[in-house]
Tab-separated table of C-alpha atoms (C1' of nucleotides) in Angstrom:
chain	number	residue	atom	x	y	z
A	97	UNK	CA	-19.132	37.686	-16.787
A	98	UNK	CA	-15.846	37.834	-15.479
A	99	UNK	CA	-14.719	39.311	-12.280
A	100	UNK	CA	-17.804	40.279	-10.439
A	101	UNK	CA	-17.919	42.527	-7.658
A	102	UNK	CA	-19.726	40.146	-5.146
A	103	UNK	CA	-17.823	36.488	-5.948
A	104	UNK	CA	-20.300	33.792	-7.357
A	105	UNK	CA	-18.395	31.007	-5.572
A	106	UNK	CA	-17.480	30.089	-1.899
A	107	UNK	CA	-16.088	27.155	-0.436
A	108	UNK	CA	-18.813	26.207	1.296
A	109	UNK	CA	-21.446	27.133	-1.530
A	110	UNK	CA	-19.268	24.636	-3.662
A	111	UNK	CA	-19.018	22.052	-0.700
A	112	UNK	CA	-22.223	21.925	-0.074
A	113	UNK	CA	-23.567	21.828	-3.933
A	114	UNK	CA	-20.868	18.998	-4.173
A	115	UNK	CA	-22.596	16.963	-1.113
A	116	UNK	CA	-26.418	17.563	-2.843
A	117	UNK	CA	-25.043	16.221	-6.387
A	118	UNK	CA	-23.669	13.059	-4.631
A	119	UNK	CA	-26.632	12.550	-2.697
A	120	UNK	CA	-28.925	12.852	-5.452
A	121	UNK	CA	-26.485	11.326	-8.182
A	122	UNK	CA	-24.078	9.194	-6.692
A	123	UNK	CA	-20.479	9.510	-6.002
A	124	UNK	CA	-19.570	8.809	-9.421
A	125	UNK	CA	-22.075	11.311	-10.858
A	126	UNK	CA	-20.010	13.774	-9.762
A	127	UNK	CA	-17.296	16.052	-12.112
A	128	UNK	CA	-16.596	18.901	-12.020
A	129	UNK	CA	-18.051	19.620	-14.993
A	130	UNK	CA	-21.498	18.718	-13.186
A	131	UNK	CA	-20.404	21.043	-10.254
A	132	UNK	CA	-19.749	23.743	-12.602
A	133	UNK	CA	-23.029	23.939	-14.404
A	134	UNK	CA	-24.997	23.467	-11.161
A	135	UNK	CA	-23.405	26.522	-10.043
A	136	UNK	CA	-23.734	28.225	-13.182
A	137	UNK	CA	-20.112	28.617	-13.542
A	138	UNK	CA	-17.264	26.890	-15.792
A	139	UNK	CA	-15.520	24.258	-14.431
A	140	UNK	CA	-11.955	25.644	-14.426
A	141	UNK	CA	-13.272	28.555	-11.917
A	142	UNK	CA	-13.694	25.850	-9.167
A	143	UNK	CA	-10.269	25.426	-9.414
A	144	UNK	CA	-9.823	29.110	-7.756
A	145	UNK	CA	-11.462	27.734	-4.541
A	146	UNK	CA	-10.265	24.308	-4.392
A	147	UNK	CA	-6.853	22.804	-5.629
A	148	UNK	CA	-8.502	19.731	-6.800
A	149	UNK	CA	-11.112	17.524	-6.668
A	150	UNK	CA	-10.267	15.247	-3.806
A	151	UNK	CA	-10.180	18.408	-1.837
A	152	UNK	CA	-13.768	19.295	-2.869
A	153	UNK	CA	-14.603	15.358	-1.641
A	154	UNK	CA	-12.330	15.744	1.574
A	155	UNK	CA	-14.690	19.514	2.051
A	156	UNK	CA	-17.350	17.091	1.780
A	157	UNK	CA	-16.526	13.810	3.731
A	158	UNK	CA	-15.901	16.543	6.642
A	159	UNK	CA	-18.928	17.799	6.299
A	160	UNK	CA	-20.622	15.075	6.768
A	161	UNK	CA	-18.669	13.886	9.747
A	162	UNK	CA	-19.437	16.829	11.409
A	163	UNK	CA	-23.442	16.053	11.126
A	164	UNK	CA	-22.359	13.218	14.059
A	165	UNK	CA	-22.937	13.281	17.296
A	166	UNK	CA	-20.488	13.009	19.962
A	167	UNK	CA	-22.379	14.646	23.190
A	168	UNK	CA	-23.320	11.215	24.563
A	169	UNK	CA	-20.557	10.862	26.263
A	170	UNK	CA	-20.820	14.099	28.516
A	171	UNK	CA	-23.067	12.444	31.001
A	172	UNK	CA	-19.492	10.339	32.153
A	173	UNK	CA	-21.396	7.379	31.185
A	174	UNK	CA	-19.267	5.564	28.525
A	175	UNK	CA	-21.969	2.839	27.701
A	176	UNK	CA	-24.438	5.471	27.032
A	177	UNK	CA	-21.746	7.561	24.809
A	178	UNK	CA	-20.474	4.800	22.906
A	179	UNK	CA	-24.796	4.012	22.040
A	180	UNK	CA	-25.268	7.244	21.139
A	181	UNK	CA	-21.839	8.013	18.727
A	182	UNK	CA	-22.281	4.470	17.269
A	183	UNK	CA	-26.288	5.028	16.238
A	184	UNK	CA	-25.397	8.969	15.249
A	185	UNK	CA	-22.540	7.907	13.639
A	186	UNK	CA	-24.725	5.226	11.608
A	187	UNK	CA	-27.700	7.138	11.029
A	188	UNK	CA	-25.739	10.003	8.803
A	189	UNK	CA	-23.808	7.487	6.669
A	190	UNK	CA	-27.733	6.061	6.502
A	191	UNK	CA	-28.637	9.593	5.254
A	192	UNK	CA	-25.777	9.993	2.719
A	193	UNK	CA	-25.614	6.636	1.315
A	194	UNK	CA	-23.651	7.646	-1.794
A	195	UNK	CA	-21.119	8.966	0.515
A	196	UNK	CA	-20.408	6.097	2.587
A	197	UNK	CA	-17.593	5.151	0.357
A	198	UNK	CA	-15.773	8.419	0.578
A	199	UNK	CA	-15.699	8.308	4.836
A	200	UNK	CA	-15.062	4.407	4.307
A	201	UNK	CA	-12.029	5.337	2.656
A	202	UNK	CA	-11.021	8.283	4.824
A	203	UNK	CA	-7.561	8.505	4.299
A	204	UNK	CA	-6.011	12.197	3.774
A	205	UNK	CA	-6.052	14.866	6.275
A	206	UNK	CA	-9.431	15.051	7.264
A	207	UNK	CA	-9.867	17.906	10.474
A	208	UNK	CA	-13.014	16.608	11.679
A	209	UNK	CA	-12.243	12.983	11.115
A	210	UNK	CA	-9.811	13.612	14.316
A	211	UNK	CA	-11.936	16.217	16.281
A	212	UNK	CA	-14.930	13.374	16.270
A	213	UNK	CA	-12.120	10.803	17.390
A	214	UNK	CA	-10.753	12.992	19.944
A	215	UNK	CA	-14.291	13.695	20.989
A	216	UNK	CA	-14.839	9.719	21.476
A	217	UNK	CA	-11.377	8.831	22.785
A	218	UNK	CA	-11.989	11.682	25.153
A	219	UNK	CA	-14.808	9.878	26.386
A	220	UNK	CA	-14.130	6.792	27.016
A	221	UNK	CA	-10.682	7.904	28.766
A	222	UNK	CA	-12.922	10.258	31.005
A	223	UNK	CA	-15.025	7.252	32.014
A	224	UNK	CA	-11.916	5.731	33.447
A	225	UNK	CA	-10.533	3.604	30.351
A	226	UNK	CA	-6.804	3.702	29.544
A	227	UNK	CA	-5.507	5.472	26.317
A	228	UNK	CA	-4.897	1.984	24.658
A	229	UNK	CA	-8.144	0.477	25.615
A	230	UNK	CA	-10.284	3.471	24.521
A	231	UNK	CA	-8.304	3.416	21.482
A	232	UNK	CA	-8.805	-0.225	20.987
A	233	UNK	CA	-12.977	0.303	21.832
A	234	UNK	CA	-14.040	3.143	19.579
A	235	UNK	CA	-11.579	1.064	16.811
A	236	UNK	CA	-14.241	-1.904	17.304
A	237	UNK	CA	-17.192	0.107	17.486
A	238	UNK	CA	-16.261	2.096	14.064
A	239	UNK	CA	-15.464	-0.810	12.534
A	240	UNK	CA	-19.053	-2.138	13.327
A	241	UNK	CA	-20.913	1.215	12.027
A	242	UNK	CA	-18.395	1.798	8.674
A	243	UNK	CA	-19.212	-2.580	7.907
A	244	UNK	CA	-22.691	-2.048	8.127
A	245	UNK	CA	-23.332	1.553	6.213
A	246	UNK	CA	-21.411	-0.198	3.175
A	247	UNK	CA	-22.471	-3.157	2.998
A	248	UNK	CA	-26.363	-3.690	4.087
A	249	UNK	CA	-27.823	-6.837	3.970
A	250	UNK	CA	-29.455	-5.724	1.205
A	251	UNK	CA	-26.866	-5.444	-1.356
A	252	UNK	CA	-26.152	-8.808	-1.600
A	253	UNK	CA	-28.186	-10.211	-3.511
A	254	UNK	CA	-29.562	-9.342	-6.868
A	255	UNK	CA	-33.039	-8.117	-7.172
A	256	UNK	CA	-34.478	-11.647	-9.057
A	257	UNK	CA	-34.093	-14.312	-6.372
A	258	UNK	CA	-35.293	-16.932	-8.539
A	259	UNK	CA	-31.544	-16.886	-10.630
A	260	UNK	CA	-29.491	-18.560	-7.733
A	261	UNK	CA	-32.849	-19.374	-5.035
A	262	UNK	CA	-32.249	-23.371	-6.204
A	263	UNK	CA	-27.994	-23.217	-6.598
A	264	UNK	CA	-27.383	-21.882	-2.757
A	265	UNK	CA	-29.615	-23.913	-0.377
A	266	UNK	CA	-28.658	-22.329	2.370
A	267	UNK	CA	-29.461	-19.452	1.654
A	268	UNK	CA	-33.390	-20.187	0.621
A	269	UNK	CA	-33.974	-18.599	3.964
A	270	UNK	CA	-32.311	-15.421	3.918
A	271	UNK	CA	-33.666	-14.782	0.846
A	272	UNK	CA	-37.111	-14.873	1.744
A	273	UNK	CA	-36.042	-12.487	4.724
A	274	UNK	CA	-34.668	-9.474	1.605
A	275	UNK	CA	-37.760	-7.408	1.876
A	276	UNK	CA	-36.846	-7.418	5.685
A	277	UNK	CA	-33.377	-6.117	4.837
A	278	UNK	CA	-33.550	-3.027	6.510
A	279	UNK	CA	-34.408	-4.745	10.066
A	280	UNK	CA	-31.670	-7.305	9.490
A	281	UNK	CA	-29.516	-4.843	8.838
A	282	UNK	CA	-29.786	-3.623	12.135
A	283	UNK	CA	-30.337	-6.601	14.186
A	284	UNK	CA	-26.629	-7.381	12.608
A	285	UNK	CA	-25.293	-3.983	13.760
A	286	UNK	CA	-27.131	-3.800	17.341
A	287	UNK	CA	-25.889	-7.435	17.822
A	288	UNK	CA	-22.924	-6.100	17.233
A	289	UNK	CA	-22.676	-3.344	19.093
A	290	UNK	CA	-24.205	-4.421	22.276
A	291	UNK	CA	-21.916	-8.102	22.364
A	292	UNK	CA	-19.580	-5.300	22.031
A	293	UNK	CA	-20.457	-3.382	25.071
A	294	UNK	CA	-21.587	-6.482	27.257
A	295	UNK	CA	-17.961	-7.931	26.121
A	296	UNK	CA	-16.463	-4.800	28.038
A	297	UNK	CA	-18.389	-5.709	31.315
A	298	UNK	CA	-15.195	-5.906	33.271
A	299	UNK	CA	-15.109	-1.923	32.909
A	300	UNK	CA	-12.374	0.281	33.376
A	301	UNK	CA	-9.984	-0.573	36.095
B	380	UNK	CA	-2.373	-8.856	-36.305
B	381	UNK	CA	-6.225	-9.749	-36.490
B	382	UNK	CA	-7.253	-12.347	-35.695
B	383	UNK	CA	-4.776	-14.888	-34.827
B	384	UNK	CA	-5.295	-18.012	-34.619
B	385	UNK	CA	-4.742	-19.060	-30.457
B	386	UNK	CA	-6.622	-15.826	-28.476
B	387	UNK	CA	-4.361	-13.627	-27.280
B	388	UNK	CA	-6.783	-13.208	-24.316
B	389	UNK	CA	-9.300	-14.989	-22.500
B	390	UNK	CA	-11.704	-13.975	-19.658
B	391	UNK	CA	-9.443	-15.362	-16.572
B	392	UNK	CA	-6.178	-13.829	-18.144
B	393	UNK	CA	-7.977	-10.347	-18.334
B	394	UNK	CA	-9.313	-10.782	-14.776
B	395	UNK	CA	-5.785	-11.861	-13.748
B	396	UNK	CA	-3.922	-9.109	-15.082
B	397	UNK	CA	-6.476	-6.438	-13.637
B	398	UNK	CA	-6.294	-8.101	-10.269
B	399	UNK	CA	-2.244	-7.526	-10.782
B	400	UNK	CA	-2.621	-4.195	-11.503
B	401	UNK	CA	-5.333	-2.967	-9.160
B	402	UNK	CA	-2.850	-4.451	-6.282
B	403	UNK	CA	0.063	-2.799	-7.661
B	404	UNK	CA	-1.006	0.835	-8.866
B	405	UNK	CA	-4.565	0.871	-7.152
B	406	UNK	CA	-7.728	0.720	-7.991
B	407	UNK	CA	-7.861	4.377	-9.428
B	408	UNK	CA	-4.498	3.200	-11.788
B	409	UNK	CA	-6.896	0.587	-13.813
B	410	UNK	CA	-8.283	1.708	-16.837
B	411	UNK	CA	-9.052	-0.094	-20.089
B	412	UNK	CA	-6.477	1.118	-22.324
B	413	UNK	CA	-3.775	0.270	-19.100
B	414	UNK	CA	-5.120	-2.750	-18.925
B	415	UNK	CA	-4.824	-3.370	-22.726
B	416	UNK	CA	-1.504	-2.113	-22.713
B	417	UNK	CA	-0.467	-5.054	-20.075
B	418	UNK	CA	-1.945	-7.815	-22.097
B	419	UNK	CA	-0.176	-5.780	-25.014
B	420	UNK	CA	-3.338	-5.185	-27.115
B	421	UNK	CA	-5.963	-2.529	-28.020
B	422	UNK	CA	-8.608	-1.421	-25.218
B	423	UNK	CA	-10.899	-1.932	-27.668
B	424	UNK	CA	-10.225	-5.248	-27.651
B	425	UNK	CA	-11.712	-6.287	-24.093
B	426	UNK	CA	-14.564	-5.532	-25.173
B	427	UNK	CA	-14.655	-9.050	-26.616
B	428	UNK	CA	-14.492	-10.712	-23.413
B	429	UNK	CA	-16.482	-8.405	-21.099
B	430	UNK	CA	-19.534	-5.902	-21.875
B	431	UNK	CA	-18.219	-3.197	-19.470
B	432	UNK	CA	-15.277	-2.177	-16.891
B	433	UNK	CA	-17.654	-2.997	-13.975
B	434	UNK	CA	-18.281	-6.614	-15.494
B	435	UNK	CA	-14.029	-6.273	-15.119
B	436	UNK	CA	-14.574	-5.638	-11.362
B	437	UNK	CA	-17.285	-7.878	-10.364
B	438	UNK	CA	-14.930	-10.744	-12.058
B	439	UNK	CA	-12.145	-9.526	-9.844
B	440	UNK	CA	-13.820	-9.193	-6.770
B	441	UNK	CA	-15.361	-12.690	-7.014
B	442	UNK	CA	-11.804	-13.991	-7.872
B	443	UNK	CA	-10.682	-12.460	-4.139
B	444	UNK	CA	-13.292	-13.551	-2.534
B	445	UNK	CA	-12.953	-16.870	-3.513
B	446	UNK	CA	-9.539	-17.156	-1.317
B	447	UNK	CA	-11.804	-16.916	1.516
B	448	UNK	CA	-11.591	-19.991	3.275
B	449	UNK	CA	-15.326	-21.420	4.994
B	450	UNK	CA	-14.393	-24.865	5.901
B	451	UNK	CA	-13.845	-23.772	9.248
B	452	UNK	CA	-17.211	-24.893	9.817
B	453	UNK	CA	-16.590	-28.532	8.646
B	454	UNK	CA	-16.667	-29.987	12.298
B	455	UNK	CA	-19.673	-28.710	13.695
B	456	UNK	CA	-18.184	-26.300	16.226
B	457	UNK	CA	-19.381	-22.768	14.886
B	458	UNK	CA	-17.347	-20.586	16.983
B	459	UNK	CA	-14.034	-22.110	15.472
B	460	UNK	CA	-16.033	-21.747	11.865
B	461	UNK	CA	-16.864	-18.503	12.440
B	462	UNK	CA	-13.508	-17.146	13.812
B	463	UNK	CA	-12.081	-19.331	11.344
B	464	UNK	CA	-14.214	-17.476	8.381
B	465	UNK	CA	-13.523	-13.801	9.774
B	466	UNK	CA	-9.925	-14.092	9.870
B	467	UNK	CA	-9.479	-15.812	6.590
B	468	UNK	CA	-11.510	-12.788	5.001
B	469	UNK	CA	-9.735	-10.083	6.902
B	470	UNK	CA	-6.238	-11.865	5.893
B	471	UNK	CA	-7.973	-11.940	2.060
B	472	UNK	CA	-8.569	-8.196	2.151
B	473	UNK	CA	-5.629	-7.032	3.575
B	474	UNK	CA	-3.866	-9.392	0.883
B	475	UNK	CA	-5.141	-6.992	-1.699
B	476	UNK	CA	-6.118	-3.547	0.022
B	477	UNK	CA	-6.493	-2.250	-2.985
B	478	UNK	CA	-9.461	-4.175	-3.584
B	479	UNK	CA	-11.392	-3.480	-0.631
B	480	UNK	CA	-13.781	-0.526	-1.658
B	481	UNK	CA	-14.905	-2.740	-4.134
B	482	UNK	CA	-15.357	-5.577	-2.065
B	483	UNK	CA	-16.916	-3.280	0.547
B	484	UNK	CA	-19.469	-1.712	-2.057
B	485	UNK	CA	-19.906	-5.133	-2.932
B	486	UNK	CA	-23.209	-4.386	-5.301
B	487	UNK	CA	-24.287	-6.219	-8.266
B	488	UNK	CA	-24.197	-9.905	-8.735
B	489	UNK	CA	-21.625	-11.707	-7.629
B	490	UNK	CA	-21.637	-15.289	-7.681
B	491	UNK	CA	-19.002	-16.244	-5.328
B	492	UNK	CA	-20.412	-14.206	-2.596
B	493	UNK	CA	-23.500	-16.070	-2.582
B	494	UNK	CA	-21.077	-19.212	-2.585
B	495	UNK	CA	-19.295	-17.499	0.808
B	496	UNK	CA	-22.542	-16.285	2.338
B	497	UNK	CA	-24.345	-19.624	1.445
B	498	UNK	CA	-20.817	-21.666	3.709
B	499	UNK	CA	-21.154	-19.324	6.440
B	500	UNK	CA	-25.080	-19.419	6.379
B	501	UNK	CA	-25.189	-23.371	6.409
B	502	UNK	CA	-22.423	-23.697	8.909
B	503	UNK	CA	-24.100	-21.778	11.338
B	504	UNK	CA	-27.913	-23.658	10.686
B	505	UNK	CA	-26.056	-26.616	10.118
B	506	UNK	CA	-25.013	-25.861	13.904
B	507	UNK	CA	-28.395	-25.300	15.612
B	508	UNK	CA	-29.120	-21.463	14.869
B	509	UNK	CA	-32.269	-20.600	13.514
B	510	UNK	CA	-31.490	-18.845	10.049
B	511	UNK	CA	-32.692	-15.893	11.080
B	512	UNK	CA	-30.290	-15.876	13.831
B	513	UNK	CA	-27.677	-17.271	11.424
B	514	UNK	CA	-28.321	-14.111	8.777
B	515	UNK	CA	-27.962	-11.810	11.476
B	516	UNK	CA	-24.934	-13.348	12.961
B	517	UNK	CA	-23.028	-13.514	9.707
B	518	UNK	CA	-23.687	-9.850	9.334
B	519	UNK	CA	-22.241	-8.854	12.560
B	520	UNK	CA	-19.004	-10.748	11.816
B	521	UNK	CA	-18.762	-9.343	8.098
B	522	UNK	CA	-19.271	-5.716	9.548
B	523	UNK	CA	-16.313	-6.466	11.524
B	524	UNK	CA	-14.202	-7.714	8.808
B	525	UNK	CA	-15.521	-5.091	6.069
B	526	UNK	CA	-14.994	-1.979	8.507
B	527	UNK	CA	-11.831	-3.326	9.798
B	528	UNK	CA	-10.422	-3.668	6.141
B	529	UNK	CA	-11.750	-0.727	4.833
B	530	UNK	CA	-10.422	1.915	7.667
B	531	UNK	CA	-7.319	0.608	9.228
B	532	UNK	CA	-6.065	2.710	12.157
B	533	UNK	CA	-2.922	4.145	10.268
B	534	UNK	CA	-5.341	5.512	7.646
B	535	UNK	CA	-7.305	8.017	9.871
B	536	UNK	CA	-4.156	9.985	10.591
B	537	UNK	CA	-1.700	12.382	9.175
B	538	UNK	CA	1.930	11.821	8.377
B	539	UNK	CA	3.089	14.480	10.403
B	540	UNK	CA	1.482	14.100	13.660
B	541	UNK	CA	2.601	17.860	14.949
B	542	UNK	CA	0.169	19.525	12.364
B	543	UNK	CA	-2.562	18.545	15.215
B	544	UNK	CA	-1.286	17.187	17.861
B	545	UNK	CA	-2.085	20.052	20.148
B	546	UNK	CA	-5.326	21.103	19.156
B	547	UNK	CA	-6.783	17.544	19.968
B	548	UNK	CA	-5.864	16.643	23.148
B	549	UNK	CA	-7.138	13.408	23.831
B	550	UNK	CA	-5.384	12.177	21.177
B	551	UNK	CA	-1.945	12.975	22.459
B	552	UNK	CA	-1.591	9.104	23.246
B	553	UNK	CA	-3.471	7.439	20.041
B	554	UNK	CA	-1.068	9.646	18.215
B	555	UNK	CA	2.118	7.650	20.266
B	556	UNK	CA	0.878	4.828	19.263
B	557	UNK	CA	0.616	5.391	15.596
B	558	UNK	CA	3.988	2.950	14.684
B	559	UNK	CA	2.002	0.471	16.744
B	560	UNK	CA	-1.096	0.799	13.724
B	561	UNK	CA	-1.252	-2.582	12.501
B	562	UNK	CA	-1.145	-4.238	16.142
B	563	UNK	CA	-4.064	-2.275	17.132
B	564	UNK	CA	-5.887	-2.739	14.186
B	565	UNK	CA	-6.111	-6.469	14.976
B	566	UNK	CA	-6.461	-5.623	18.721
B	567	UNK	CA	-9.963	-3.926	17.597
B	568	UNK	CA	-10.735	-6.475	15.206
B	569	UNK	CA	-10.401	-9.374	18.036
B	570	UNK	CA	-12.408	-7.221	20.576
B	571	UNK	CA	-15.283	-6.989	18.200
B	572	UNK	CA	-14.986	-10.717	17.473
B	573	UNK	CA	-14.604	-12.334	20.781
B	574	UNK	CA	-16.763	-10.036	22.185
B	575	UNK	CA	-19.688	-10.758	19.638
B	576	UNK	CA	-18.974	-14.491	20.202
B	577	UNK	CA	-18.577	-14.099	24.047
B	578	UNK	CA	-22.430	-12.681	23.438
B	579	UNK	CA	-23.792	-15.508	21.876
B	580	UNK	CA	-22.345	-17.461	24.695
B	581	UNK	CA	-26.752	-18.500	25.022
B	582	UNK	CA	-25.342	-20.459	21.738
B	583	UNK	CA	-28.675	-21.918	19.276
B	584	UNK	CA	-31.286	-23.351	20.782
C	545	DA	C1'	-14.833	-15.099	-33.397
C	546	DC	C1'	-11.335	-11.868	-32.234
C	547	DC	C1'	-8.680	-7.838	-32.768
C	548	DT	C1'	-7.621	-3.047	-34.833
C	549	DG	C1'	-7.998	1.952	-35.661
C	550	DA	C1'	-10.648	5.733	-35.414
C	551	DA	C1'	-14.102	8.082	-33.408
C	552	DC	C1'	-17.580	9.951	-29.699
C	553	DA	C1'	-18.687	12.063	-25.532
C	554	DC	C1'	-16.789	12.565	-21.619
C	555	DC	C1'	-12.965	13.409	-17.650
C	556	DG	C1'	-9.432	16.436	-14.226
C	557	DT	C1'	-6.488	20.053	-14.691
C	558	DT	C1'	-3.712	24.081	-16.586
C	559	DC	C1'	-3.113	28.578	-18.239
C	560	DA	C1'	-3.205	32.880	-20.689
C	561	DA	C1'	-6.504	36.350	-20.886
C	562	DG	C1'	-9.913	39.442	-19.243
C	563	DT	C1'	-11.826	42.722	-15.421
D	314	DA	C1'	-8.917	38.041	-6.793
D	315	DC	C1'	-12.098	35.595	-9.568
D	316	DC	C1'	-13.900	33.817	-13.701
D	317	DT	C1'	-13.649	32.470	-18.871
D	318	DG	C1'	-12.359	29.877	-23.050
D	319	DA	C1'	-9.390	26.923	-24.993
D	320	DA	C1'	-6.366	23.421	-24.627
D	321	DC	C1'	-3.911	18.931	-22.855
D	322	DA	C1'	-3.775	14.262	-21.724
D	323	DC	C1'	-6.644	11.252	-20.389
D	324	DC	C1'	-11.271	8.238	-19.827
D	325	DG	C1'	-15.211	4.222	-21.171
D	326	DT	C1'	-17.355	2.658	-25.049
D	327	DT	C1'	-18.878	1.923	-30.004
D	328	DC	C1'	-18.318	0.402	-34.558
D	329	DA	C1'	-16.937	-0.491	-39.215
D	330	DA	C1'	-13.254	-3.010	-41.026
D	331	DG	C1'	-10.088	-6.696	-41.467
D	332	DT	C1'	-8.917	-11.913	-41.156
DNA sequence: ACCTGAACACCGTTCAAGT
DNA sequence: ACCTGAACACCGTTCAAGT
């Protein structure tokens, strides 16, 4: 079936394939191969859309980025903005676990990496902050949300307590707490985050 | 040459070597039959020693992790423990960034971060916090150090700044200051930290 | 017990060929 | 322009065989 007259493949249709395979399979469940056959398609025709596959996982990772929310900040109030962008920001790496790697490493040239940081920086300079403070601020405050989407509590410890429960004393505690992971997990991060904020009392000057 | 009659490897000598070559050619440069090459013997081989590649990488990342240094909490004074703790990791991770995303996805089990968590843990009980407290406050702190490591500054921009240094204004500045990476880097890193121990100023009860 | 050599089922990517 | 089929140089892992 070569050459058909409406195009079986699309950027996005592969992008967005890509994203459902990684959610469903993991990052590492992903070739393109896999991509192929879940578009009905060989794998070599992918490479008419995309130059390779980090592109396809950059397509993605931008994707994803784009799902946060930056609109907090239009209010002028840069507590309520940097609340907002840090719990958006956390709740889509929550719903794209498997992907949390990919925007941890976020190197490349990634569009909407910068158009969500511009979006930020944006706010906190229009809230009165200088350029080097606001940088300095959202660096803290992604810092806190990229920490605690890749590592949750959770993931730890091994899923048979008993192995280590009598070796690490210390730790007898916390281990009784793992079916409360989830709520630790954010306790950690809003601890974070508001310290964070009630840290920057002093305000813009 | 079969079987001769000192090993020509051993667990820690394959775990060494990896380490080696993870920090030099990155963690997407390791592969079995690289690895083999280094210790000048068949992939095949390792196989001996360890029942997978991941066993490979848990053995690694327990080997960095053990630099981390938790006797800051020896005294009794847990602020000094805990800055003590956070920059010792970040300094450990930023000794081998190449490591990170696997210290970051930090799954499985791994025996010498139940030694690190189990420090940190009793240092802070050991201090008056309530181990709930304790958990929640050594998961801030890691967040900080994990999110810090994994997505310094530098990494979320270009190498030629004019590709988009028009279309995202706010930037302009950030952009400026991209020479000055590593500086603010630790600039957010400290912010975070002070700022979450600032917050706990109530200190245990 | 430890290492080899060959094999298996995979990868990402390239490229001539077809329409 | 878009897709195929076959190939290339790789992977992780297994296993019979050798000492």
């Amino acid at each position: 079936m070569p050459r058909p007259r409406t195009p079986l493949l699309s950027r996005d249709l592969i992008r967005d394939t890509a994203l459902a395979l990684i959610d469903e399979h993991g990052l590492a469940g992903l070739s393109m191969r896999r991509l192929a056959d879940a578009l009905g398609v060989q794998a070599a025709s992918l490479y008419s859309h995309y130059p390779t596959k980090d592109d396809v996982l950059d397509a993605v990772a931008n994707l994803v980025i784009d799902e946060v929310d930056t609109s907090g900040f239009a209010g002028g109030d840069w507590r309520r903005g940097l609340r907002a962008w840090a719990h958006s920001y956390r709740g889509v790496l929550a719903a794209h676990p498997n992907v949390t790697p990919l925007i941890a490493s976020g190197a490349g040239r990634r569009e909407r990496f910068l158009a969500m940081a511009d979006a930020v920086h944006g706010g906190l300079v229009g809230a009165g902050w200088a350029p080097r403070e606001a940088t300095t601020i959202a660096g803290a405050v992604k810092y806190l949300v990229i920490g605690a989407a890749s590592t949750p509590f959770a993931s730890g410890f091994a899923d048979d307590v008993q192995v280590y429960l009598d070796r690490y004393p210390n730790l007898t505690q916390a281990h009784r707490l793992r079916a409360d992971a989830a709520r630790i997990d954010l306790d950690s991060f809003e601890l974070g985050l508001e310290a964070l904020i009630r840290g920057l009392a002093a305000a813009p000057s």
